[in-house]
Short mmCIF file of C-alpha atoms in Angstrom, two decimals:
data_model
loop_
_atom_site.label_atom_id
_atom_site.label_comp_id
_atom_site.label_asym_id
_atom_site.label_seq_id
_atom_site.Cartn_x
_atom_site.Cartn_y
_atom_site.Cartn_z
CA ALA U 1 -21.49 8.94 -32.00
CA GLN U 2 -19.64 6.24 -30.18
CA SER U 3 -15.92 5.53 -30.27
CA VAL U 4 -13.51 3.05 -28.73
CA THR U 5 -9.86 3.54 -27.79
CA GLN U 6 -7.53 0.67 -27.08
CA LEU U 7 -4.60 2.32 -25.41
CA ASP U 8 -2.00 -0.37 -26.01
CA SER U 9 -1.22 -1.65 -29.47
CA GLN U 10 0.97 -4.43 -28.07
CA VAL U 11 1.18 -6.09 -24.66
CA PRO U 12 4.05 -8.53 -24.03
CA VAL U 13 3.74 -10.83 -21.01
CA PHE U 14 5.31 -14.02 -19.72
CA GLU U 15 3.34 -17.23 -19.48
CA GLU U 16 1.38 -17.66 -16.21
CA ALA U 17 1.57 -13.93 -15.47
CA PRO U 18 -1.59 -11.82 -15.15
CA VAL U 19 -2.59 -9.45 -17.93
CA GLU U 20 -4.91 -6.48 -18.39
CA LEU U 21 -5.87 -5.04 -21.78
CA ARG U 22 -7.27 -1.54 -21.62
CA CYS U 23 -10.33 -0.20 -23.42
CA ASN U 24 -11.97 3.20 -23.12
CA TYR U 25 -15.18 4.21 -24.83
CA SER U 26 -16.95 7.45 -25.60
CA SER U 27 -20.72 7.73 -25.84
CA SER U 28 -23.48 10.13 -24.87
CA VAL U 29 -25.95 7.29 -24.32
CA SER U 30 -25.92 3.95 -22.57
CA VAL U 31 -23.74 1.38 -24.28
CA TYR U 32 -23.18 -2.31 -24.63
CA LEU U 33 -19.57 -3.47 -24.62
CA PHE U 34 -17.85 -6.47 -26.15
CA TRP U 35 -14.44 -8.10 -26.31
CA TYR U 36 -13.52 -10.24 -29.30
CA VAL U 37 -10.39 -12.30 -30.03
CA GLN U 38 -9.01 -12.84 -33.53
CA TYR U 39 -6.63 -15.69 -34.19
CA PRO U 40 -4.29 -15.42 -37.19
CA ASN U 41 -6.12 -15.44 -40.52
CA GLN U 42 -9.43 -16.13 -38.82
CA GLY U 43 -12.60 -14.29 -37.98
CA LEU U 44 -13.45 -12.85 -34.61
CA GLN U 45 -14.74 -14.85 -31.67
CA LEU U 46 -16.72 -13.32 -28.84
CA LEU U 47 -14.97 -13.54 -25.46
CA LEU U 48 -17.58 -11.73 -23.37
CA LYS U 49 -20.10 -8.92 -23.40
CA TYR U 50 -21.58 -6.44 -20.96
CA LEU U 51 -25.24 -5.64 -21.41
CA SER U 52 -26.43 -4.67 -17.93
CA GLY U 53 -26.34 -5.78 -14.31
CA SER U 54 -23.13 -6.84 -12.62
CA THR U 55 -20.17 -4.79 -13.74
CA LEU U 56 -17.87 -7.83 -13.61
CA VAL U 57 -18.41 -10.03 -16.63
CA LYS U 58 -16.92 -13.48 -17.02
CA GLY U 59 -16.21 -14.93 -20.43
CA ILE U 60 -14.63 -17.88 -22.13
CA ASN U 61 -11.06 -19.14 -21.71
CA GLY U 62 -10.74 -17.66 -18.21
CA PHE U 63 -11.12 -14.02 -19.29
CA GLU U 64 -13.14 -11.44 -17.42
CA ALA U 65 -13.83 -7.73 -17.84
CA GLU U 66 -15.01 -4.94 -15.60
CA PHE U 67 -17.33 -2.17 -16.73
CA ASN U 68 -16.47 1.14 -15.07
CA LYS U 69 -19.01 3.80 -15.99
CA SER U 70 -17.26 6.65 -14.19
CA GLN U 71 -14.01 5.98 -16.02
CA THR U 72 -15.76 4.92 -19.24
CA SER U 73 -13.59 1.82 -19.35
CA PHE U 74 -14.08 -1.87 -20.02
CA ASN U 75 -10.73 -3.54 -19.33
CA LEU U 76 -10.10 -7.19 -20.09
CA ARG U 77 -8.19 -9.31 -17.55
CA LYS U 78 -6.86 -12.79 -17.13
CA PRO U 79 -5.10 -13.92 -13.92
CA SER U 80 -2.73 -16.35 -15.64
CA VAL U 81 -2.09 -16.38 -19.39
CA HIS U 82 -1.06 -19.28 -21.61
CA ILE U 83 0.99 -19.35 -24.78
CA SER U 84 -2.23 -20.10 -26.63
CA ASP U 85 -3.66 -16.72 -25.59
CA THR U 86 -1.28 -15.02 -28.03
CA SER U 87 -3.60 -13.22 -30.41
CA GLU U 88 -5.24 -9.92 -31.36
CA TYR U 89 -7.96 -8.62 -29.04
CA PHE U 90 -10.63 -6.12 -30.03
CA CYS U 91 -12.90 -4.07 -27.83
CA ALA U 92 -16.22 -2.97 -29.37
CA VAL U 93 -19.20 -0.84 -28.42
CA SER U 94 -22.79 -0.57 -29.60
CA ALA U 95 -25.41 1.89 -28.46
CA ASN U 96 -28.78 2.84 -29.85
CA THR U 97 -28.20 0.95 -33.07
CA ASP U 98 -26.90 -2.57 -33.56
CA LYS U 99 -23.79 -1.29 -35.31
CA LEU U 100 -20.60 -2.47 -33.63
CA ILE U 101 -17.79 0.06 -33.41
CA PHE U 102 -14.41 -1.62 -32.96
CA GLY U 103 -11.17 -0.37 -31.49
CA THR U 104 -7.88 -0.75 -33.32
CA GLY U 105 -6.92 -3.87 -31.41
CA THR U 106 -4.27 -4.96 -28.91
CA ARG U 107 -1.74 -7.61 -29.81
CA LEU U 108 -1.15 -9.88 -26.78
CA GLN U 109 2.15 -11.71 -27.04
CA VAL U 110 2.77 -14.41 -24.43
CA PHE U 111 6.37 -15.54 -23.97
CA PRO U 112 7.47 -18.85 -22.40
CA GLU T 1 -21.32 -26.13 -33.92
CA ALA T 2 -22.78 -24.05 -36.75
CA GLU T 3 -20.41 -21.60 -38.41
CA VAL T 4 -20.47 -18.75 -40.88
CA ALA T 5 -18.92 -19.89 -44.17
CA GLN T 6 -17.02 -17.61 -46.52
CA SER T 7 -15.29 -18.18 -49.85
CA PRO T 8 -12.79 -17.79 -51.20
CA ARG T 9 -10.41 -17.54 -48.24
CA TYR T 10 -7.81 -15.71 -50.32
CA LYS T 11 -8.12 -13.68 -53.51
CA ILE T 12 -5.41 -11.95 -55.52
CA THR T 13 -6.53 -9.70 -58.32
CA GLU T 14 -5.22 -6.89 -60.45
CA LYS T 15 -6.36 -3.32 -60.25
CA SER T 16 -9.52 -2.61 -62.28
CA GLN T 17 -10.68 -6.24 -62.21
CA ALA T 18 -13.96 -7.36 -60.65
CA VAL T 19 -14.04 -9.56 -57.54
CA ALA T 20 -16.82 -11.24 -55.62
CA PHE T 21 -17.03 -12.74 -52.16
CA TRP T 22 -19.63 -15.16 -50.87
CA CYS T 23 -21.02 -15.65 -47.37
CA ASP T 24 -23.36 -18.28 -45.94
CA PRO T 25 -24.57 -17.29 -42.47
CA ILE T 26 -25.56 -19.60 -39.66
CA SER T 27 -28.90 -21.21 -40.48
CA GLY T 28 -31.82 -19.20 -39.15
CA HIS T 29 -29.87 -16.00 -38.62
CA ALA T 30 -31.87 -13.09 -39.94
CA THR T 31 -29.17 -10.44 -39.79
CA LEU T 32 -26.04 -10.50 -41.94
CA TYR T 33 -23.12 -8.08 -41.85
CA TRP T 34 -20.17 -7.40 -44.14
CA TYR T 35 -17.11 -5.79 -42.55
CA ARG T 36 -13.82 -4.60 -44.01
CA GLN T 37 -10.68 -4.91 -41.87
CA ILE T 38 -7.61 -3.06 -43.03
CA LEU T 39 -4.33 -4.41 -41.69
CA GLY T 40 -3.65 -3.10 -38.22
CA GLN T 41 -7.18 -1.84 -37.67
CA GLY T 42 -10.48 -3.09 -36.32
CA PRO T 43 -13.32 -4.20 -38.56
CA GLU T 44 -15.54 -1.50 -40.06
CA LEU T 45 -19.12 -2.20 -41.07
CA LEU T 46 -19.78 -1.93 -44.81
CA VAL T 47 -23.36 -3.18 -45.05
CA GLN T 48 -26.00 -4.81 -42.86
CA PHE T 49 -28.96 -6.89 -44.05
CA GLN T 50 -32.11 -7.81 -42.18
CA ASP T 51 -33.41 -10.78 -44.15
CA GLU T 52 -33.10 -9.57 -47.75
CA SER T 53 -33.33 -5.84 -47.00
CA VAL T 54 -30.42 -3.46 -46.54
CA VAL T 55 -30.56 -1.84 -43.09
CA ASP T 56 -27.32 0.14 -43.18
CA ASP T 57 -24.97 0.73 -46.10
CA SER T 58 -23.78 4.17 -45.08
CA GLN T 59 -20.11 3.15 -45.23
CA LEU T 60 -20.33 1.17 -48.47
CA PRO T 61 -18.52 2.88 -51.39
CA LYS T 62 -21.45 2.54 -53.72
CA ASP T 63 -19.61 3.65 -56.83
CA ARG T 64 -17.67 0.38 -56.85
CA PHE T 65 -19.12 -1.90 -54.15
CA SER T 66 -22.42 -3.75 -54.25
CA ALA T 67 -23.99 -6.33 -51.97
CA GLU T 68 -27.03 -8.52 -52.22
CA ARG T 69 -28.89 -11.12 -50.20
CA LEU T 70 -31.57 -12.12 -52.64
CA LYS T 71 -33.41 -14.86 -50.72
CA GLY T 72 -32.48 -13.64 -47.28
CA VAL T 73 -29.96 -16.42 -46.77
CA ASP T 74 -26.51 -16.26 -48.38
CA SER T 75 -24.95 -13.05 -49.60
CA THR T 76 -22.48 -11.77 -52.17
CA LEU T 77 -20.26 -8.71 -51.93
CA LYS T 78 -18.82 -7.41 -55.20
CA ILE T 79 -16.15 -4.88 -56.03
CA GLN T 80 -15.90 -3.50 -59.55
CA PRO T 81 -13.38 -2.20 -60.37
CA ALA T 82 -10.96 -3.12 -57.61
CA GLU T 83 -8.45 -0.51 -56.49
CA LEU T 84 -5.16 -0.87 -54.62
CA GLY T 85 -6.75 0.57 -51.48
CA ASP T 86 -9.29 -2.25 -51.39
CA SER T 87 -6.66 -4.69 -50.17
CA ALA T 88 -8.03 -5.88 -46.83
CA MET T 89 -9.76 -8.71 -45.01
CA TYR T 90 -13.48 -8.91 -45.74
CA LEU T 91 -15.42 -10.44 -42.89
CA CYS T 92 -18.98 -11.69 -42.88
CA ALA T 93 -20.95 -12.04 -39.66
CA SER T 94 -24.47 -13.07 -38.74
CA SER T 95 -26.74 -12.76 -35.74
CA LEU T 96 -30.01 -14.41 -34.84
CA ASP T 97 -31.95 -11.19 -34.99
CA ARG T 98 -31.46 -7.50 -35.22
CA GLY T 99 -30.51 -5.89 -31.94
CA ASN T 100 -27.52 -4.35 -30.27
CA THR T 101 -27.34 -7.07 -27.64
CA ASP T 102 -27.26 -9.95 -30.09
CA THR T 103 -23.96 -11.77 -30.50
CA GLN T 104 -22.46 -11.49 -33.96
CA TYR T 105 -20.76 -14.65 -35.21
CA PHE T 106 -17.94 -14.10 -37.66
CA GLY T 107 -16.73 -16.17 -40.57
CA PRO T 108 -13.02 -16.76 -41.28
CA GLY T 109 -12.88 -13.90 -43.80
CA THR T 110 -11.61 -13.40 -47.33
CA ARG T 111 -8.20 -11.79 -47.62
CA LEU T 112 -8.09 -9.64 -50.76
CA THR T 113 -4.85 -8.47 -52.31
CA VAL T 114 -5.08 -6.00 -55.20
CA LEU T 115 -1.93 -5.70 -57.32
#
């Protein structure tokens, strides 16, 4: 079975600073990895996904993530955050079924 | 841009009452998912449909929860009777086809509060 661990429940950062949200996964088979963002009282929106190929994946809103197979990680990064990036971020994994397994989320709080 | 529609957005009910949630997926999407998201946690899949057929309902509490997608388009999730522990956000998502690389598009959710 697959599992996802988001190591930080909250990440505070100042506006225009860089940020990295950590995600580790566990699986005995090859996986596909996703990052979603959830704005208050809304559904989830896909930021980016890793299926195969280049380990550096670029997504929307200036976010990118790097797949590291040896460390079983898929960390989300942004070089310069905005106030509007304040939200909840979820890492998710799927493997040999199309069932998405989500982490518990990381709350990114951007301060002016 | 096409979106997944859900209603109602908010629902308050008393314990032991019946509640129902509705979802209209993006037009043409064959696969529909219902997730439950408890406060402070990630979404957990309750049931997955491929067209009108249930593909996975292993996490659906079948003694009180039921779901249907009669014509393979919109779907209804029902809880009867509701319990205090059912308070959560119920999210509907759809994808073009079945497959673990397909993007799932989420609706805004229904927030259920059971008193």
